[in-house]
Each structure stands twice: as C-alpha cells, then as structure tokens.
mmCIF file of C-alpha atoms in Angstrom:
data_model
loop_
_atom_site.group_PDB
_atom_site.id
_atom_site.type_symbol
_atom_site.label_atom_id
_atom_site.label_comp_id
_atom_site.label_asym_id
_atom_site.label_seq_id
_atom_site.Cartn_x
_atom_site.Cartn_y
_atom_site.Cartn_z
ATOM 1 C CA UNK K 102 -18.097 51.534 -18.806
ATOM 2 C CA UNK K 103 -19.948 53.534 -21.258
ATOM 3 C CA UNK K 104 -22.089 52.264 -23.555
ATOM 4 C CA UNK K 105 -23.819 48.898 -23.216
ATOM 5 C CA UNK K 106 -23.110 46.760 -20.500
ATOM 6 C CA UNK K 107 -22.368 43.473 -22.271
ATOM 7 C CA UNK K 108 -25.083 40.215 -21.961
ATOM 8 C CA UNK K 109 -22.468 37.951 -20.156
ATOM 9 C CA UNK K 110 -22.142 40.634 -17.143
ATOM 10 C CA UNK K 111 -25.767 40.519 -17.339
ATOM 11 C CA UNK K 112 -26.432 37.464 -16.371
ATOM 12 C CA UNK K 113 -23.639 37.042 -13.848
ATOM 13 C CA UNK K 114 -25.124 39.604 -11.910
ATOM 14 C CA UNK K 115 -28.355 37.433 -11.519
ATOM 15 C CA UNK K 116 -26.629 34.887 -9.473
ATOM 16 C CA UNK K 117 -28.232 36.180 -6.224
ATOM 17 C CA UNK K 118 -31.614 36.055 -7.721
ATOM 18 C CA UNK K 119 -31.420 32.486 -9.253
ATOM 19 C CA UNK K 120 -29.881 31.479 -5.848
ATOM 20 C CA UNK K 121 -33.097 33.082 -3.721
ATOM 21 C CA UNK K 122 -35.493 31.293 -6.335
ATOM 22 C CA UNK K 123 -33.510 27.960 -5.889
ATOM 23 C CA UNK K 124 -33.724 28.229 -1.756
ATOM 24 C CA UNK K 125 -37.497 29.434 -2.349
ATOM 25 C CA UNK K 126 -37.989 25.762 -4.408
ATOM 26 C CA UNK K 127 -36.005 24.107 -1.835
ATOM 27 C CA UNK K 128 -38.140 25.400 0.564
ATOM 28 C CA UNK K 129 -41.508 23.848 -0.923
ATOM 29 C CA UNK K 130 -40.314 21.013 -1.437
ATOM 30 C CA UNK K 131 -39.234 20.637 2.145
ATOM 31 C CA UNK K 132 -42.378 21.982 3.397
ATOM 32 C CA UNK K 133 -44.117 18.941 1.268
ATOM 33 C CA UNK K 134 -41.559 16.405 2.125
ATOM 34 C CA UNK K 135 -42.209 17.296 5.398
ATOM 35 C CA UNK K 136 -45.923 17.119 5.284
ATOM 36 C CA UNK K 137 -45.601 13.947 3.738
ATOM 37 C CA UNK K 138 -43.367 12.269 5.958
ATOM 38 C CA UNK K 139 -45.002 13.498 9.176
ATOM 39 C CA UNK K 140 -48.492 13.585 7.754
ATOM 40 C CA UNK K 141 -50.907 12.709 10.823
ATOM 41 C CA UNK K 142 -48.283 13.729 13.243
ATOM 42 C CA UNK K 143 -48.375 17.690 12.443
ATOM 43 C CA UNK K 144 -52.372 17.918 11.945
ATOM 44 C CA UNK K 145 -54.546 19.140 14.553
ATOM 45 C CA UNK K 146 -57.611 18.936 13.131
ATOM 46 C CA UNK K 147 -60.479 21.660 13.073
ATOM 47 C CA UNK K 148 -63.662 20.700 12.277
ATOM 48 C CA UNK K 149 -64.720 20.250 8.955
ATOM 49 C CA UNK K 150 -66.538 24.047 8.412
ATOM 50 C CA UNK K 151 -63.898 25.838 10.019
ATOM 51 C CA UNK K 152 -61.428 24.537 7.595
ATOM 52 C CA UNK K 153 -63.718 25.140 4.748
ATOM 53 C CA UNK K 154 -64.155 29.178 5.793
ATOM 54 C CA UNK K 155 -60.476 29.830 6.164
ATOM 55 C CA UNK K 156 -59.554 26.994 3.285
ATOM 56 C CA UNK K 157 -62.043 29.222 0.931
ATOM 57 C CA UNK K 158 -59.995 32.833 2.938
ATOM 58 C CA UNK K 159 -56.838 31.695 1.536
ATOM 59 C CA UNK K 160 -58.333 30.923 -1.982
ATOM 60 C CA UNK K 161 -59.396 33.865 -2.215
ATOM 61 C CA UNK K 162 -56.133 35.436 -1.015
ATOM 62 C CA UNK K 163 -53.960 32.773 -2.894
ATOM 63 C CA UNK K 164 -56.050 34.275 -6.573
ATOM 64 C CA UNK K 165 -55.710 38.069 -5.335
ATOM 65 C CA UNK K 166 -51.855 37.832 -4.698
ATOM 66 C CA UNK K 167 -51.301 36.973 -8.281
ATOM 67 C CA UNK K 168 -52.199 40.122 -9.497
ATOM 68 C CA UNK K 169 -51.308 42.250 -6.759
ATOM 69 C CA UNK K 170 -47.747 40.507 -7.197
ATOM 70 C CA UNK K 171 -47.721 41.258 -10.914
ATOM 71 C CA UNK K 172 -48.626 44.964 -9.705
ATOM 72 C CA UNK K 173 -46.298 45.258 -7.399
ATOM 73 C CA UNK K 174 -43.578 43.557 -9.711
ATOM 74 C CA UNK K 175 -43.998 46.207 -12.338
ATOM 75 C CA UNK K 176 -44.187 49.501 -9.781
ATOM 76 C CA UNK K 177 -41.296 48.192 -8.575
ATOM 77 C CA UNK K 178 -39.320 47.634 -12.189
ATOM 78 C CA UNK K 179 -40.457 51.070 -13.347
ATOM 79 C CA UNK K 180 -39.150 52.610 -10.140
ATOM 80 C CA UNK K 181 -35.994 50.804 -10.468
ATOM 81 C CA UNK K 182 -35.439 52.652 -14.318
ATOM 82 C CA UNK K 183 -36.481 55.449 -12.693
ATOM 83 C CA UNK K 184 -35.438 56.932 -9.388
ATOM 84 C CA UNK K 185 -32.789 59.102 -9.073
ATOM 85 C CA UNK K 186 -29.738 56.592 -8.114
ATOM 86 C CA UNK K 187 -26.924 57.423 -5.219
ATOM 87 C CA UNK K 188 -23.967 54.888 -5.782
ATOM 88 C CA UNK K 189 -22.583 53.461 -9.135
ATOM 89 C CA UNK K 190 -25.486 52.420 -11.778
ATOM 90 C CA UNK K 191 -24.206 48.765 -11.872
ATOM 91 C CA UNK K 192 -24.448 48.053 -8.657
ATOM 92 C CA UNK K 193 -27.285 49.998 -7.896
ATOM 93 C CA UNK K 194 -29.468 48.053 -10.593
ATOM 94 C CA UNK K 195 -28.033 44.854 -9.234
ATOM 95 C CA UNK K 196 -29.740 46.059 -5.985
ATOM 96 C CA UNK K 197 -32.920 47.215 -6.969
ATOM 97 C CA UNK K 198 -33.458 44.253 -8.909
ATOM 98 C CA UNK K 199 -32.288 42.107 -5.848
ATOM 99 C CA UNK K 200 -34.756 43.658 -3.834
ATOM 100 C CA UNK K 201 -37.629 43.576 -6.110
ATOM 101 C CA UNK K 202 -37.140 39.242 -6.483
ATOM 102 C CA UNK K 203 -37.267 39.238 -2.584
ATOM 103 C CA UNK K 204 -40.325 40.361 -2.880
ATOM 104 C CA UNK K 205 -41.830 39.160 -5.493
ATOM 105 C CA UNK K 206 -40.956 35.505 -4.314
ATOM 106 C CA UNK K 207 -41.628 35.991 -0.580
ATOM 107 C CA UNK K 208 -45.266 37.215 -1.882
ATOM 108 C CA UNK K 209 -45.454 34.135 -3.661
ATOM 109 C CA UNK K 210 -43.778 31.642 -1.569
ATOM 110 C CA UNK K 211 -46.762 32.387 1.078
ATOM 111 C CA UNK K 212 -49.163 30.867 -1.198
ATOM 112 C CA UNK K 213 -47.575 27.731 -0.690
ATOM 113 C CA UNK K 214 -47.855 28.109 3.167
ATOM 114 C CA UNK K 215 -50.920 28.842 2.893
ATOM 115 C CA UNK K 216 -51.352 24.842 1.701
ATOM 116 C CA UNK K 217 -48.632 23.862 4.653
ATOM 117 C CA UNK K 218 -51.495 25.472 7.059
ATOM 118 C CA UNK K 219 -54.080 23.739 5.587
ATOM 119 C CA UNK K 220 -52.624 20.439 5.721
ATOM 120 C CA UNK K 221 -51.654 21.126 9.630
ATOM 121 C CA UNK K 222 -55.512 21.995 10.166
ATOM 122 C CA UNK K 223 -56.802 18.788 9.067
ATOM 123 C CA UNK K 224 -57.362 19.332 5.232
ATOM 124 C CA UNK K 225 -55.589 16.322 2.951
ATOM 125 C CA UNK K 226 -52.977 16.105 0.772
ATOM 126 C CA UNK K 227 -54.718 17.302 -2.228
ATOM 127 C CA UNK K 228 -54.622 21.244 -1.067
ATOM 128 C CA UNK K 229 -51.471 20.915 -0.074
ATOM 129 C CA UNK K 230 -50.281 19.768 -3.288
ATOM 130 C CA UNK K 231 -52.999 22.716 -5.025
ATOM 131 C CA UNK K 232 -50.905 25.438 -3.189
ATOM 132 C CA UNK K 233 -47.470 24.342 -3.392
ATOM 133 C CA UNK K 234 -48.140 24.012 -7.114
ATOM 134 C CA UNK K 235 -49.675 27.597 -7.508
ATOM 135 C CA UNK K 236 -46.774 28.920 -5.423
ATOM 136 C CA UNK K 237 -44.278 27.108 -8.054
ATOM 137 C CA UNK K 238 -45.714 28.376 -10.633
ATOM 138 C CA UNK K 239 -45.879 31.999 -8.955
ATOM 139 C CA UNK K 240 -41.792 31.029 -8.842
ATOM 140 C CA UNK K 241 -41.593 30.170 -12.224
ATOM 141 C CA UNK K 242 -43.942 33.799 -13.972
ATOM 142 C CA UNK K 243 -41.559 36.164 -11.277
ATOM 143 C CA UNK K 244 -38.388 33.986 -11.820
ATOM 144 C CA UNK K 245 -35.185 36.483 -12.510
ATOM 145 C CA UNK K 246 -34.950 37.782 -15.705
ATOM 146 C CA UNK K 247 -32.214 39.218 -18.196
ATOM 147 C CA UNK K 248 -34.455 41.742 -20.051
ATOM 148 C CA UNK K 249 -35.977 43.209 -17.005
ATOM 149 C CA UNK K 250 -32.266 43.847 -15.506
ATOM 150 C CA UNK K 251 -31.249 45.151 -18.745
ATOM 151 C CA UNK K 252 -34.028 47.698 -19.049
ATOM 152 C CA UNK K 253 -33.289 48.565 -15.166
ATOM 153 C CA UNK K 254 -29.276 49.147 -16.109
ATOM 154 C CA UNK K 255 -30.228 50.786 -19.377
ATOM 155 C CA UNK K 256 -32.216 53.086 -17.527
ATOM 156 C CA UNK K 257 -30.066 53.856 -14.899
ATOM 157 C CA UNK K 258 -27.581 54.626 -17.584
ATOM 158 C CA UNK K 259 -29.720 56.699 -19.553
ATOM 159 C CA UNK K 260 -30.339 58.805 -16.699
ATOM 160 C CA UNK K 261 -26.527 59.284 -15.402
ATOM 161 C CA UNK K 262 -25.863 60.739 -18.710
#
C-alpha cells in the first residue's frame, strides 16, 4: 500500500472510535435517566456546606480537565506520528488512535459523574444537568476525527520509508 491510504479506508477504520463515543453518550444519558427516574430514592443528602465545598472541588476539577484533556490529546497525537512503530503502520495508527479516544473520553466522561455524585449528595437537578452537558460537549471537541488519523497514518508512513 504505498502511497496514500485512500479517505474511504480512513474513515472505516474509525468505527471503534465512533462506537466508544456512542456508548460514552449512552452512558450519560442513562446516568440522567436514571437520576431522573429515581430522583429522591438515590440521594443521601449532606448538608448544605459540605455539598457546596466538594460541589465548588469538582468545578474546579470539571474547568482544569478541559485543558489538561486538550494537553494530553495532543502529546498523545504527536506521539502517535512519532514513535518508532513495531507491527504494520495501518494497524498500528488504528491503535494508537484507539487508545488515545479511550482516553480522551474516559477523561471527559468523569465530568459528567462528577454531576451523577452531586445529585446522589443532595444537590438538584440543575448540576446534574450543568455536568452532563459539559461532559457532552467534552464528547463532542475530542469526538474521532479523520484529519487527526490521517496525519497519525501519514506519519507512520513517512517514517517506514
């Protein structure tokens, strides 16, 4: 396969990634459906300055993992062009990729548990709805993309030759 590897392949290679995004949506919504359905049930309430040290904790945390996702997002892409590679370049970029989504979405999908603990503490719906929506939107800025993979097989193939 030299040359270019064509913009079809490209994209059926980012199956697995579009699949661990979907269960990662799937996910928040069932951790909302079930917060809404159970509501009182689940919450053990703390009283109301506890909850507003550790609800202001995972603020803080929730607006640092944005970046520090980003960061680790692009250390991880430029590795993936970069390292020295053991199997076939295909398949090792599909890999490398793969592994840098599951992190990039497991980093993100905590924001939304973050809410999820909230809500279980005693806080109301409102937060819960806050950090689901900043952890779908952390799905949707880190969702799989075709140029990134491309650059990653481009540079893997740059490098085998």
């Amino acid at each position: 396969m030299p040359g270019k590897v064509k913009p079809e392949q490209l994209k059926a290679d980012l199956v697995i990634p579009w699949i661990i995004l979907g269960v990662m949506l799937v996910m928040l919504a069932a951790l909302l459906i079930v917060c809404l359905i159970l509501g009182e049930q689940i919450q053990q309430p703390l009283p109301e300055a506890q909850r507003v040290l550790i609800r202001t904790i995972f603020y803080v945390v929730a607006i640092i993992t944005f970046p520090l996702t980003n960061l680790i997002r692009y250390i991880q892409l430029r590795l993936n062009q970069t390292m020295p590679f053991s199997h076939g370049t295909v398949n090792e970029a599909k890999r490398r990729y793969l592994v840098t989504i599951i992190v990039s979405m497991s980093l993100i999908e905590s924001v939304g548990v973050f809410g999820l603990v909230m809500f279980i503490l005693g806080d109301n719906v409102n937060t819960l709805y806050i950090f689901t929506g900043l952890s779908a939107l952390g799905l949707f800025l880190y969702r799989p993309k075709v140029e990134e993979y491309a650059r990653i097989v481009e540079g893997l193939m740059t490098e085998k030759i």
